[in-house]
Structure formats: structure tokens, C-alpha cells
Amino acid sequence: MKCPWLFRLTATLCTTASVAGFSRSVAENSNIDLTHWTPPNIAAVSDDPFGRLVKYGYALFTNTANEIGPTVSDPARRFAGNNLTCQNCHLQGGTQPYAMPLIGIWGQFPQYRAREGAVDTLEDRINGCMERSMNGLALPLEGPEMRALSSYMRWLSTGVPDGAKLVGAGTLRIKEPARAADPGHGAEVFSRLCAACHGPDGSGQRAQTGAGYQFPPLWGPDSYNTGAGMSRLLTAAAYAMHNMPAGTVFNAPVLTDGEAYDVAAYVISQNRPEMANLERDFPTRLQKPIDTPYGPYVDGFSPAQHRYGPFEPIRAKVYELAAASRTANAGEPDNGSHASEAEK
């Protein structure tokens, strides 16, 4: 099939009501706990056409800089704009719970995404990471790199029902302090617990061979750009608390909630590549996450408070505005996402 992504989207949108209802019922009764899930073994992948795509996707995911990074020999394959690897964020090849794992992600798409204000395919989502976290270029939809990455994600999702509720997906929220974050205290936390790996200047430690990093930079020209999800304080804090320092797992954190909150503020306060046209993100402004560090905003709070908090007053105002919007549009369809998206 020449356009698998288009087929998946068309098939999803054209499914009959009865089949859709059955699928929803199955998904609602399928809770997959990724904290107790055994990922498939890459060493066991067969050497058939699909297996070769999976193995290439694994190579792209775990060795991104040397496969499609800015210094690879073939200029046509320089899709990533920095020397990070995908698994610098999606740890353990995309399998670590609460480190934004990719197990089951295949069956979650197509899905509505507030950032685009549209229904995205999995391929759209991959290219969002390419353009933001990798500070690079979108992959051609029918190119070998996109086919390989989507095949790897499909393989990782082996045994997970489409639409299942995934426990351990994304990041695990911190207990958010009722104050603004303190980047000064965050600098102290960084020096004590993070600098040994990421460097005192946040520039990371390069790999012993080839391009890439043993420990990635957290800011500077070779890091993710201002459009990446990690540029948001609450996302960065949740990730740091439940995955850092290296070797930490979600149920045995080293950082306290306050330390994670402040060190995230310190990291996002540093310079990094700028992404253009961020004002186009979240066309429905009430669906914009409350810690998005760039405008425009519709809630009346300052850019500084959106960046560092305190967030509860913003959250309350967004709920108020969303409720007013629903009242004003009573009788019109409402996707119910205004408040929930503001939390993501």
C-alpha cells in the first residue's frame, strides 16, 4: 500500500457507527499497565521486509545523529538539526514508563491535537518531534525513514489493543508547588544533581565515537528548540522528577517536587534554538497548556507567569473562560477539551 498513513486516517473516519462503538467498548475495557509490561525484544525481530523496517527504525531511534543527523555524509539525509537521539527523551528505546514511552502509541492515532487544532496522524506527530525536539526537518511521508520509524512504533505496540488506556504513558505529574518556580534554587539543584552528566554549562557529554551524546545537552545550539514540549516547565519538571538523574525510575524519585519544579525552571530559562511561527500553535487559545512559554494568551496573565507560575490562578481563569464559552455557545457541539487540554 502506497499511503498507509492515509489509509489509516480514512479507515478511521469512515468506520461504521456499530464498529466504532465496539472499538470504543474494547478500548474502555483495555487498561494496559506499562509499568508491568514486557517490551518486545529487538534481537528477536525476523529478517523479513517488516522486520528490516523495524530494525532500521530502531537504529534511527537510538542512533539518530549518526543516521540522519546534521553531519551525516549524505546531505539529503540530514533531517535532524541537532545531534540528539530520539531516546534522549524517550528512554530505553521508547519503553521506559513515564519517560514518554511509545508502547501502544500506534493505536492512539489518528487523534485530535490541540497544538495543531486538527486531527493528526502518527506521522504528523513524528514530524512534530523532528521539527521541534530535533530542531530539524519533516521526514517525507513515504520515505524510508518515516516508514521505518512508524514500523518500529507499530512493533513496540505488539499486543496492545488500539485505543487502550495506557498506564505509564507520557509523564507523571509532580505535586505542583503553589508558588512561582525559583530558577536560582534550580541552579543549585542542577549543580548538585545534574551537572555531573549534563555538564556545568548544560552542554552535555559527547559520545565516545561518532556523533551524538552519551548525555544530551539541555540548552544551547545543539539542544531542542523553543517549540518542543520540554520547553514547558510542568512537562520538564515531571520528566526530571521521575527519570533523573540517570537510572531513576518513577516510583523511586531522587528529586523532590519542589526541586524538580525549580530545576526545570532553571533549564527552560536558558538559551536554545528559536522556532519560528509559534504564534500559530494552539489556534483555539483556551486549549493552550497553562505553562506554554510563548503567547498569544487569552487569560490576561503575563508571559513570565505562564513560564514560571504560579499556575493555579491561570488554571482557574482558563476553567472560568471555558465555562463561559460553553454557556455562550450552548446548543453547539463542544468537544469538551477546553479545560483538559489546558492541563496537558
mmCIF file of C-alpha atoms in Angstrom:
data_model
loop_
_atom_site.group_PDB
_atom_site.id
_atom_site.type_symbol
_atom_site.label_atom_id
_atom_site.label_comp_id
_atom_site.label_asym_id
_atom_site.label_seq_id
_atom_site.Cartn_x
_atom_site.Cartn_y
_atom_site.Cartn_z
ATOM 1 C CA MET A 1 0.000 0.000 0.000
ATOM 2 C CA LYS A 2 1.477 3.312 -1.093
ATOM 3 C CA CYS A 3 -0.086 5.533 1.615
ATOM 4 C CA PRO A 4 -0.511 3.587 4.871
ATOM 5 C CA TRP A 5 -0.935 6.744 6.914
ATOM 6 C CA LEU A 6 -3.728 7.988 4.634
ATOM 7 C CA PHE A 7 -5.368 4.592 4.685
ATOM 8 C CA ARG A 8 -5.351 4.536 8.494
ATOM 9 C CA LEU A 9 -6.888 8.013 8.678
ATOM 10 C CA THR A 10 -9.526 7.279 6.018
ATOM 11 C CA ALA A 11 -10.401 3.948 7.562
ATOM 12 C CA THR A 12 -10.778 5.533 10.977
ATOM 13 C CA LEU A 13 -13.015 8.346 9.752
ATOM 14 C CA CYS A 14 -15.142 6.030 7.613
ATOM 15 C CA THR A 15 -15.739 3.255 10.156
ATOM 16 C CA THR A 16 -19.423 2.461 10.649
ATOM 17 C CA ALA A 17 -21.104 3.526 13.868
ATOM 18 C CA SER A 18 -21.548 -0.039 15.077
ATOM 19 C CA VAL A 19 -17.907 -0.976 14.593
ATOM 20 C CA ALA A 20 -16.773 2.313 16.142
ATOM 21 C CA GLY A 21 -18.958 1.636 19.151
ATOM 22 C CA PHE A 22 -17.486 -1.840 19.523
ATOM 23 C CA SER A 23 -13.937 -0.445 19.263
ATOM 24 C CA ARG A 24 -14.651 2.144 21.943
ATOM 25 C CA SER A 25 -16.061 -0.550 24.191
ATOM 26 C CA VAL A 26 -12.952 -2.689 23.751
ATOM 27 C CA ALA A 27 -10.651 0.290 24.406
ATOM 28 C CA GLU A 28 -12.582 1.339 27.511
ATOM 29 C CA ASN A 29 -12.147 -2.145 28.941
ATOM 30 C CA SER A 30 -8.457 -2.376 27.995
ATOM 31 C CA ASN A 31 -6.176 -0.863 30.597
ATOM 32 C CA ILE A 32 -2.574 -1.640 29.763
ATOM 33 C CA ASP A 33 -0.157 -1.032 32.634
ATOM 34 C CA LEU A 34 3.156 -0.170 31.014
ATOM 35 C CA THR A 35 4.842 -0.216 34.415
ATOM 36 C CA HIS A 36 4.435 -4.012 34.343
ATOM 37 C CA TRP A 37 4.633 -4.546 30.590
ATOM 38 C CA THR A 38 7.425 -6.568 28.988
ATOM 39 C CA PRO A 39 8.530 -4.856 25.759
ATOM 40 C CA PRO A 40 9.292 -6.990 22.708
ATOM 41 C CA ASN A 41 12.932 -7.944 22.112
ATOM 42 C CA ILE A 42 14.619 -6.229 19.165
ATOM 43 C CA ALA A 43 17.051 -9.123 18.908
ATOM 44 C CA ALA A 44 14.136 -11.430 18.077
ATOM 45 C CA VAL A 45 12.917 -9.408 15.086
ATOM 46 C CA SER A 46 12.889 -11.533 11.949
ATOM 47 C CA ASP A 47 14.790 -10.690 8.773
ATOM 48 C CA ASP A 48 11.727 -10.169 6.566
ATOM 49 C CA PRO A 49 10.647 -6.850 4.946
ATOM 50 C CA PHE A 50 8.729 -5.667 8.022
ATOM 51 C CA GLY A 51 11.492 -6.826 10.366
ATOM 52 C CA ARG A 52 14.103 -4.919 8.400
ATOM 53 C CA LEU A 53 11.976 -1.774 8.646
ATOM 54 C CA VAL A 54 11.628 -2.293 12.401
ATOM 55 C CA LYS A 55 15.382 -2.705 12.822
ATOM 56 C CA TYR A 56 16.076 0.387 10.750
ATOM 57 C CA GLY A 57 13.530 2.293 12.838
ATOM 58 C CA TYR A 58 15.296 1.132 15.986
ATOM 59 C CA ALA A 59 18.616 2.387 14.575
ATOM 60 C CA LEU A 60 17.059 5.740 13.704
ATOM 61 C CA PHE A 61 15.556 5.986 17.173
ATOM 62 C CA THR A 62 18.631 5.041 19.181
ATOM 63 C CA ASN A 63 21.392 6.401 16.926
ATOM 64 C CA THR A 64 19.663 9.365 15.334
ATOM 65 C CA ALA A 65 22.662 11.665 14.960
ATOM 66 C CA ASN A 66 24.683 9.074 13.051
ATOM 67 C CA GLU A 67 21.747 8.065 10.852
ATOM 68 C CA ILE A 68 20.017 11.341 9.933
ATOM 69 C CA GLY A 69 21.913 13.999 11.900
ATOM 70 C CA PRO A 70 23.404 17.269 10.654
ATOM 71 C CA THR A 71 26.836 15.784 9.891
ATOM 72 C CA VAL A 72 25.933 12.564 8.021
ATOM 73 C CA SER A 73 27.753 12.186 4.715
ATOM 74 C CA ASP A 74 24.655 12.348 2.510
ATOM 75 C CA PRO A 75 23.182 15.886 2.699
ATOM 76 C CA ALA A 76 19.801 14.552 1.576
ATOM 77 C CA ARG A 77 19.571 12.530 4.807
ATOM 78 C CA ARG A 78 20.341 15.392 7.199
ATOM 79 C CA PHE A 79 16.853 15.621 8.690
ATOM 80 C CA ALA A 80 17.763 16.191 12.352
ATOM 81 C CA GLY A 81 19.068 19.671 13.085
ATOM 82 C CA ASN A 82 20.888 18.684 16.258
ATOM 83 C CA ASN A 83 22.879 15.684 17.478
ATOM 84 C CA LEU A 84 20.327 14.381 19.951
ATOM 85 C CA THR A 85 18.795 10.931 19.651
ATOM 86 C CA CYS A 86 15.108 10.167 19.995
ATOM 87 C CA GLN A 87 15.815 8.073 23.074
ATOM 88 C CA ASN A 88 17.460 11.001 24.850
ATOM 89 C CA CYS A 89 13.873 11.817 25.846
ATOM 90 C CA HIS A 90 12.020 8.547 25.138
ATOM 91 C CA LEU A 91 14.316 6.473 27.333
ATOM 92 C CA GLN A 92 15.322 2.842 26.795
ATOM 93 C CA GLY A 93 14.337 2.847 23.151
ATOM 94 C CA GLY A 94 10.929 4.306 23.978
ATOM 95 C CA THR A 95 9.993 1.674 26.575
ATOM 96 C CA GLN A 96 10.577 3.312 29.984
ATOM 97 C CA PRO A 97 7.305 4.088 31.807
ATOM 98 C CA TYR A 98 6.610 7.779 32.399
ATOM 99 C CA ALA A 99 9.522 8.717 30.128
ATOM 100 C CA MET A 100 7.084 9.340 27.266
ATOM 101 C CA PRO A 101 7.155 5.690 26.156
ATOM 102 C CA LEU A 102 5.990 4.678 22.694
ATOM 103 C CA ILE A 103 4.483 1.307 23.580
ATOM 104 C CA GLY A 104 0.847 1.394 22.454
ATOM 105 C CA ILE A 105 1.236 4.735 20.684
ATOM 106 C CA TRP A 106 0.423 3.146 17.317
ATOM 107 C CA GLY A 107 -3.167 2.529 18.404
ATOM 108 C CA GLN A 108 -3.695 6.076 19.751
ATOM 109 C CA PHE A 109 -3.704 7.718 16.316
ATOM 110 C CA PRO A 110 -5.298 9.438 14.479
ATOM 111 C CA GLN A 111 -6.098 11.779 17.362
ATOM 112 C CA TYR A 112 -7.073 15.402 17.859
ATOM 113 C CA ARG A 113 -4.081 17.536 18.826
ATOM 114 C CA ALA A 114 -4.712 20.943 20.339
ATOM 115 C CA ARG A 115 -1.334 22.297 19.214
ATOM 116 C CA GLU A 116 -2.378 21.969 15.591
ATOM 117 C CA GLY A 117 -6.097 22.300 16.220
ATOM 118 C CA ALA A 118 -6.613 19.301 13.962
ATOM 119 C CA VAL A 119 -6.690 15.523 13.810
ATOM 120 C CA ASP A 120 -3.103 14.298 13.465
ATOM 121 C CA THR A 121 -1.763 11.040 12.139
ATOM 122 C CA LEU A 122 1.127 9.257 13.822
ATOM 123 C CA GLU A 123 3.329 10.540 11.016
ATOM 124 C CA ASP A 124 2.294 14.123 11.813
ATOM 125 C CA ARG A 125 3.311 13.505 15.410
ATOM 126 C CA ILE A 126 6.695 12.084 14.422
ATOM 127 C CA ASN A 127 7.359 15.121 12.264
ATOM 128 C CA GLY A 128 6.386 17.398 15.123
ATOM 129 C CA CYS A 129 9.254 15.860 17.092
ATOM 130 C CA MET A 130 11.578 16.178 14.105
ATOM 131 C CA GLU A 131 10.871 19.892 13.739
ATOM 132 C CA ARG A 132 10.844 20.746 17.446
ATOM 133 C CA SER A 133 12.786 18.362 19.676
ATOM 134 C CA MET A 134 15.241 17.527 16.902
ATOM 135 C CA ASN A 135 15.216 21.144 15.634
ATOM 136 C CA GLY A 136 15.196 19.755 12.102
ATOM 137 C CA LEU A 137 13.113 18.980 9.046
ATOM 138 C CA ALA A 138 9.980 16.946 8.481
ATOM 139 C CA LEU A 139 10.555 13.460 7.106
ATOM 140 C CA PRO A 140 8.953 12.667 3.726
ATOM 141 C CA LEU A 141 5.802 10.699 4.465
ATOM 142 C CA GLU A 142 6.638 7.902 2.034
ATOM 143 C CA GLY A 143 10.390 7.950 2.665
ATOM 144 C CA PRO A 144 12.245 5.014 4.226
ATOM 145 C CA GLU A 145 12.900 6.909 7.467
ATOM 146 C CA MET A 146 9.221 7.588 8.152
ATOM 147 C CA ARG A 147 8.220 4.059 7.176
ATOM 148 C CA ALA A 148 10.905 2.661 9.473
ATOM 149 C CA LEU A 149 10.033 4.814 12.489
ATOM 150 C CA SER A 150 6.306 4.120 12.201
ATOM 151 C CA SER A 151 7.048 0.398 11.771
ATOM 152 C CA TYR A 152 9.197 0.454 14.913
ATOM 153 C CA MET A 153 6.358 2.077 16.848
ATOM 154 C CA ARG A 154 3.893 -0.441 15.482
ATOM 155 C CA TRP A 155 6.193 -3.277 16.549
ATOM 156 C CA LEU A 156 6.656 -1.763 20.027
ATOM 157 C CA SER A 157 2.865 -1.795 20.336
ATOM 158 C CA THR A 158 2.583 -5.534 19.700
ATOM 159 C CA GLY A 159 -0.163 -6.947 21.909
ATOM 160 C CA VAL A 160 -1.607 -3.559 22.936
ATOM 161 C CA PRO A 161 -5.223 -3.045 21.767
ATOM 162 C CA ASP A 162 -5.873 0.060 19.703
ATOM 163 C CA GLY A 163 -7.246 2.843 21.849
ATOM 164 C CA ALA A 164 -6.319 1.165 25.131
ATOM 165 C CA LYS A 165 -5.864 3.287 28.237
ATOM 166 C CA LEU A 166 -2.124 3.294 28.858
ATOM 167 C CA VAL A 167 -0.977 3.487 32.463
ATOM 168 C CA GLY A 168 2.599 4.749 32.477
ATOM 169 C CA ALA A 169 2.285 6.746 29.263
ATOM 170 C CA GLY A 170 3.505 10.321 28.943
ATOM 171 C CA THR A 171 4.933 11.770 32.142
ATOM 172 C CA LEU A 172 3.799 11.505 35.762
ATOM 173 C CA ARG A 173 2.779 14.873 37.191
ATOM 174 C CA ILE A 174 4.544 16.433 40.118
ATOM 175 C CA LYS A 175 2.726 17.854 43.123
ATOM 176 C CA GLU A 176 2.898 21.387 41.874
ATOM 177 C CA PRO A 177 4.051 23.945 44.481
ATOM 178 C CA ALA A 178 1.647 26.863 44.981
ATOM 179 C CA ARG A 179 4.303 29.422 44.075
ATOM 180 C CA ALA A 180 6.383 30.649 41.207
ATOM 181 C CA ALA A 181 9.336 28.438 40.351
ATOM 182 C CA ASP A 182 12.758 29.635 41.504
ATOM 183 C CA PRO A 183 15.437 29.320 38.782
ATOM 184 C CA GLY A 184 18.112 30.407 41.297
ATOM 185 C CA HIS A 185 17.370 27.445 43.537
ATOM 186 C CA GLY A 186 17.107 25.343 40.392
ATOM 187 C CA ALA A 187 20.686 26.278 39.507
ATOM 188 C CA GLU A 188 21.823 24.891 42.862
ATOM 189 C CA VAL A 189 19.907 21.655 42.264
ATOM 190 C CA PHE A 190 21.379 21.393 38.777
ATOM 191 C CA SER A 191 24.919 21.849 40.062
ATOM 192 C CA ARG A 192 24.404 19.218 42.744
ATOM 193 C CA LEU A 193 22.500 16.534 40.850
ATOM 194 C CA CYS A 194 22.612 17.182 37.101
ATOM 195 C CA ALA A 195 25.906 18.815 36.121
ATOM 196 C CA ALA A 196 27.965 15.634 36.518
ATOM 197 C CA CYS A 197 26.234 14.190 33.445
ATOM 198 C CA HIS A 198 24.930 17.191 31.535
ATOM 199 C CA GLY A 199 27.911 19.446 32.251
ATOM 200 C CA PRO A 200 28.045 22.604 34.363
ATOM 201 C CA ASP A 201 27.104 24.623 31.277
ATOM 202 C CA GLY A 202 24.330 22.220 30.209
ATOM 203 C CA SER A 203 26.179 21.244 27.034
ATOM 204 C CA GLY A 204 26.138 17.506 27.730
ATOM 205 C CA GLN A 205 28.815 14.879 27.170
ATOM 206 C CA ARG A 206 29.594 13.732 23.648
ATOM 207 C CA ALA A 207 29.613 10.056 22.730
ATOM 208 C CA GLN A 208 32.998 8.365 22.647
ATOM 209 C CA THR A 209 32.605 7.559 18.943
ATOM 210 C CA GLY A 210 30.600 9.148 16.165
ATOM 211 C CA ALA A 211 28.159 11.993 16.527
ATOM 212 C CA GLY A 212 25.637 12.154 19.328
ATOM 213 C CA TYR A 213 25.859 12.338 23.090
ATOM 214 C CA GLN A 214 26.333 9.993 25.983
ATOM 215 C CA PHE A 215 24.383 12.597 27.979
ATOM 216 C CA PRO A 216 22.494 15.202 25.952
ATOM 217 C CA PRO A 217 22.735 18.982 26.157
ATOM 218 C CA LEU A 218 19.805 20.613 27.922
ATOM 219 C CA TRP A 219 20.271 24.007 26.304
ATOM 220 C CA GLY A 220 22.478 25.726 23.778
ATOM 221 C CA PRO A 221 22.673 25.442 19.977
ATOM 222 C CA ASP A 222 22.621 21.620 19.861
ATOM 223 C CA SER A 223 19.536 21.195 22.046
ATOM 224 C CA TYR A 224 15.785 21.101 21.380
ATOM 225 C CA ASN A 225 14.155 24.332 20.280
ATOM 226 C CA THR A 226 11.600 26.652 21.883
ATOM 227 C CA GLY A 227 8.675 24.802 20.291
ATOM 228 C CA ALA A 228 9.457 21.470 21.959
ATOM 229 C CA GLY A 229 7.296 20.143 24.769
ATOM 230 C CA MET A 230 10.333 20.104 27.092
ATOM 231 C CA SER A 231 10.413 23.898 26.928
ATOM 232 C CA ARG A 232 7.334 23.877 29.179
ATOM 233 C CA LEU A 233 8.069 23.940 32.909
ATOM 234 C CA LEU A 234 5.493 21.421 34.134
ATOM 235 C CA THR A 235 6.422 18.911 31.437
ATOM 236 C CA ALA A 236 10.151 19.289 32.126
ATOM 237 C CA ALA A 237 9.606 19.070 35.903
ATOM 238 C CA ALA A 238 7.507 15.906 35.655
ATOM 239 C CA TYR A 239 10.063 14.284 33.382
ATOM 240 C CA ALA A 240 13.027 15.278 35.549
ATOM 241 C CA MET A 241 11.494 14.118 38.828
ATOM 242 C CA HIS A 242 10.573 10.645 37.597
ATOM 243 C CA ASN A 243 13.554 9.901 35.331
ATOM 244 C CA MET A 244 16.558 11.913 36.525
ATOM 245 C CA PRO A 245 19.370 11.618 37.464
ATOM 246 C CA ALA A 246 20.101 8.782 35.024
ATOM 247 C CA GLY A 247 18.823 5.470 36.338
ATOM 248 C CA THR A 248 15.931 6.975 38.305
ATOM 249 C CA VAL A 249 12.515 5.371 37.870
ATOM 250 C CA PHE A 250 9.093 6.835 38.524
ATOM 251 C CA ASN A 251 8.427 5.075 41.823
ATOM 252 C CA ALA A 252 11.788 5.932 43.409
ATOM 253 C CA PRO A 253 12.442 9.605 42.641
ATOM 254 C CA VAL A 254 15.606 11.363 43.774
ATOM 255 C CA LEU A 255 14.288 14.888 43.346
ATOM 256 C CA THR A 256 11.534 16.337 45.484
ATOM 257 C CA ASP A 257 8.577 18.016 43.787
ATOM 258 C CA GLY A 258 9.975 21.441 44.656
ATOM 259 C CA GLU A 259 13.454 20.588 43.393
ATOM 260 C CA ALA A 260 12.066 19.270 40.113
ATOM 261 C CA TYR A 261 9.912 22.391 39.730
ATOM 262 C CA ASP A 262 12.852 24.721 40.290
ATOM 263 C CA VAL A 263 15.466 22.838 38.273
ATOM 264 C CA ALA A 264 13.051 22.719 35.356
ATOM 265 C CA ALA A 265 12.683 26.498 35.649
ATOM 266 C CA TYR A 266 16.464 26.863 35.537
ATOM 267 C CA VAL A 267 16.759 24.669 32.438
ATOM 268 C CA ILE A 268 13.973 26.379 30.483
ATOM 269 C CA SER A 269 15.400 29.804 31.370
ATOM 270 C CA GLN A 270 18.498 29.094 29.264
ATOM 271 C CA ASN A 271 19.032 29.971 25.613
ATOM 272 C CA ARG A 272 18.182 27.429 22.924
ATOM 273 C CA PRO A 273 17.281 27.490 19.207
ATOM 274 C CA GLU A 274 14.201 29.541 18.385
ATOM 275 C CA MET A 275 11.363 28.007 16.379
ATOM 276 C CA ALA A 276 9.569 30.337 14.010
ATOM 277 C CA ASN A 277 5.812 30.953 13.856
ATOM 278 C CA LEU A 278 4.965 29.674 17.329
ATOM 279 C CA GLU A 279 2.047 32.104 17.441
ATOM 280 C CA ARG A 280 0.261 29.670 15.118
ATOM 281 C CA ASP A 281 0.272 26.942 17.763
ATOM 282 C CA PHE A 282 -2.971 26.208 19.636
ATOM 283 C CA PRO A 283 -5.378 28.068 17.339
ATOM 284 C CA THR A 284 -8.083 27.518 19.975
ATOM 285 C CA ARG A 285 -6.376 29.554 22.672
ATOM 286 C CA LEU A 286 -8.312 28.066 25.589
ATOM 287 C CA GLN A 287 -6.745 24.689 24.720
ATOM 288 C CA LYS A 288 -3.247 26.085 25.178
ATOM 289 C CA PRO A 289 -1.376 24.487 28.111
ATOM 290 C CA ILE A 290 -1.105 26.903 31.008
ATOM 291 C CA ASP A 291 2.718 26.644 31.092
ATOM 292 C CA THR A 292 3.236 27.370 27.393
ATOM 293 C CA PRO A 293 6.115 29.868 27.488
ATOM 294 C CA TYR A 294 5.037 31.792 24.394
ATOM 295 C CA GLY A 295 1.900 33.746 23.520
ATOM 296 C CA PRO A 296 -0.572 34.814 22.482
ATOM 297 C CA TYR A 297 -2.704 34.200 25.554
ATOM 298 C CA VAL A 298 -6.364 34.948 26.244
ATOM 299 C CA ASP A 299 -6.372 34.743 30.052
ATOM 300 C CA GLY A 300 -4.743 38.085 30.940
ATOM 301 C CA PHE A 301 -1.684 36.640 32.710
ATOM 302 C CA SER A 302 1.861 37.689 31.871
ATOM 303 C CA PRO A 303 4.334 35.663 29.798
ATOM 304 C CA ALA A 304 6.531 35.385 32.916
ATOM 305 C CA GLN A 305 3.741 33.778 34.939
ATOM 306 C CA HIS A 306 2.961 31.392 32.092
ATOM 307 C CA ARG A 307 6.622 30.416 32.072
ATOM 308 C CA TYR A 308 7.326 30.108 35.823
ATOM 309 C CA GLY A 309 3.969 30.126 37.607
ATOM 310 C CA PRO A 310 2.242 30.164 39.959
ATOM 311 C CA PHE A 311 -0.087 28.240 37.676
ATOM 312 C CA GLU A 312 -3.211 27.718 39.755
ATOM 313 C CA PRO A 313 -4.571 31.252 39.121
ATOM 314 C CA ILE A 314 -4.088 30.720 35.378
ATOM 315 C CA ARG A 315 -5.739 27.314 35.577
ATOM 316 C CA ALA A 316 -8.754 28.750 37.421
ATOM 317 C CA LYS A 317 -9.125 31.552 34.872
ATOM 318 C CA VAL A 318 -8.951 29.114 31.954
ATOM 319 C CA TYR A 319 -11.706 26.997 33.530
ATOM 320 C CA GLU A 320 -13.795 30.154 34.006
ATOM 321 C CA LEU A 321 -13.314 31.270 30.407
ATOM 322 C CA ALA A 322 -14.011 27.790 29.081
ATOM 323 C CA ALA A 323 -17.227 27.584 31.094
ATOM 324 C CA ALA A 324 -18.300 30.992 29.806
ATOM 325 C CA SER A 325 -17.523 29.930 26.253
ATOM 326 C CA ARG A 326 -19.623 26.778 26.596
ATOM 327 C CA THR A 327 -22.501 28.800 28.051
ATOM 328 C CA ALA A 328 -22.311 31.340 25.230
ATOM 329 C CA ASN A 329 -22.321 28.549 22.666
ATOM 330 C CA ALA A 330 -24.988 26.436 24.342
ATOM 331 C CA GLY A 331 -26.501 24.062 21.851
ATOM 332 C CA GLU A 332 -23.405 23.978 19.662
ATOM 333 C CA PRO A 333 -21.146 20.913 19.552
ATOM 334 C CA ASP A 334 -18.408 21.006 22.195
ATOM 335 C CA ASN A 335 -15.509 18.570 22.091
ATOM 336 C CA GLY A 336 -15.079 19.004 25.868
ATOM 337 C CA SER A 337 -11.362 19.587 25.559
ATOM 338 C CA HIS A 338 -11.013 23.204 26.676
ATOM 339 C CA ALA A 339 -10.162 22.563 30.298
ATOM 340 C CA SER A 340 -8.427 19.238 29.875
ATOM 341 C CA GLU A 341 -6.128 20.414 27.103
ATOM 342 C CA ALA A 342 -5.080 23.391 29.196
ATOM 343 C CA GLU A 343 -3.589 20.913 31.659
ATOM 344 C CA LYS A 344 -1.534 18.901 29.163
#
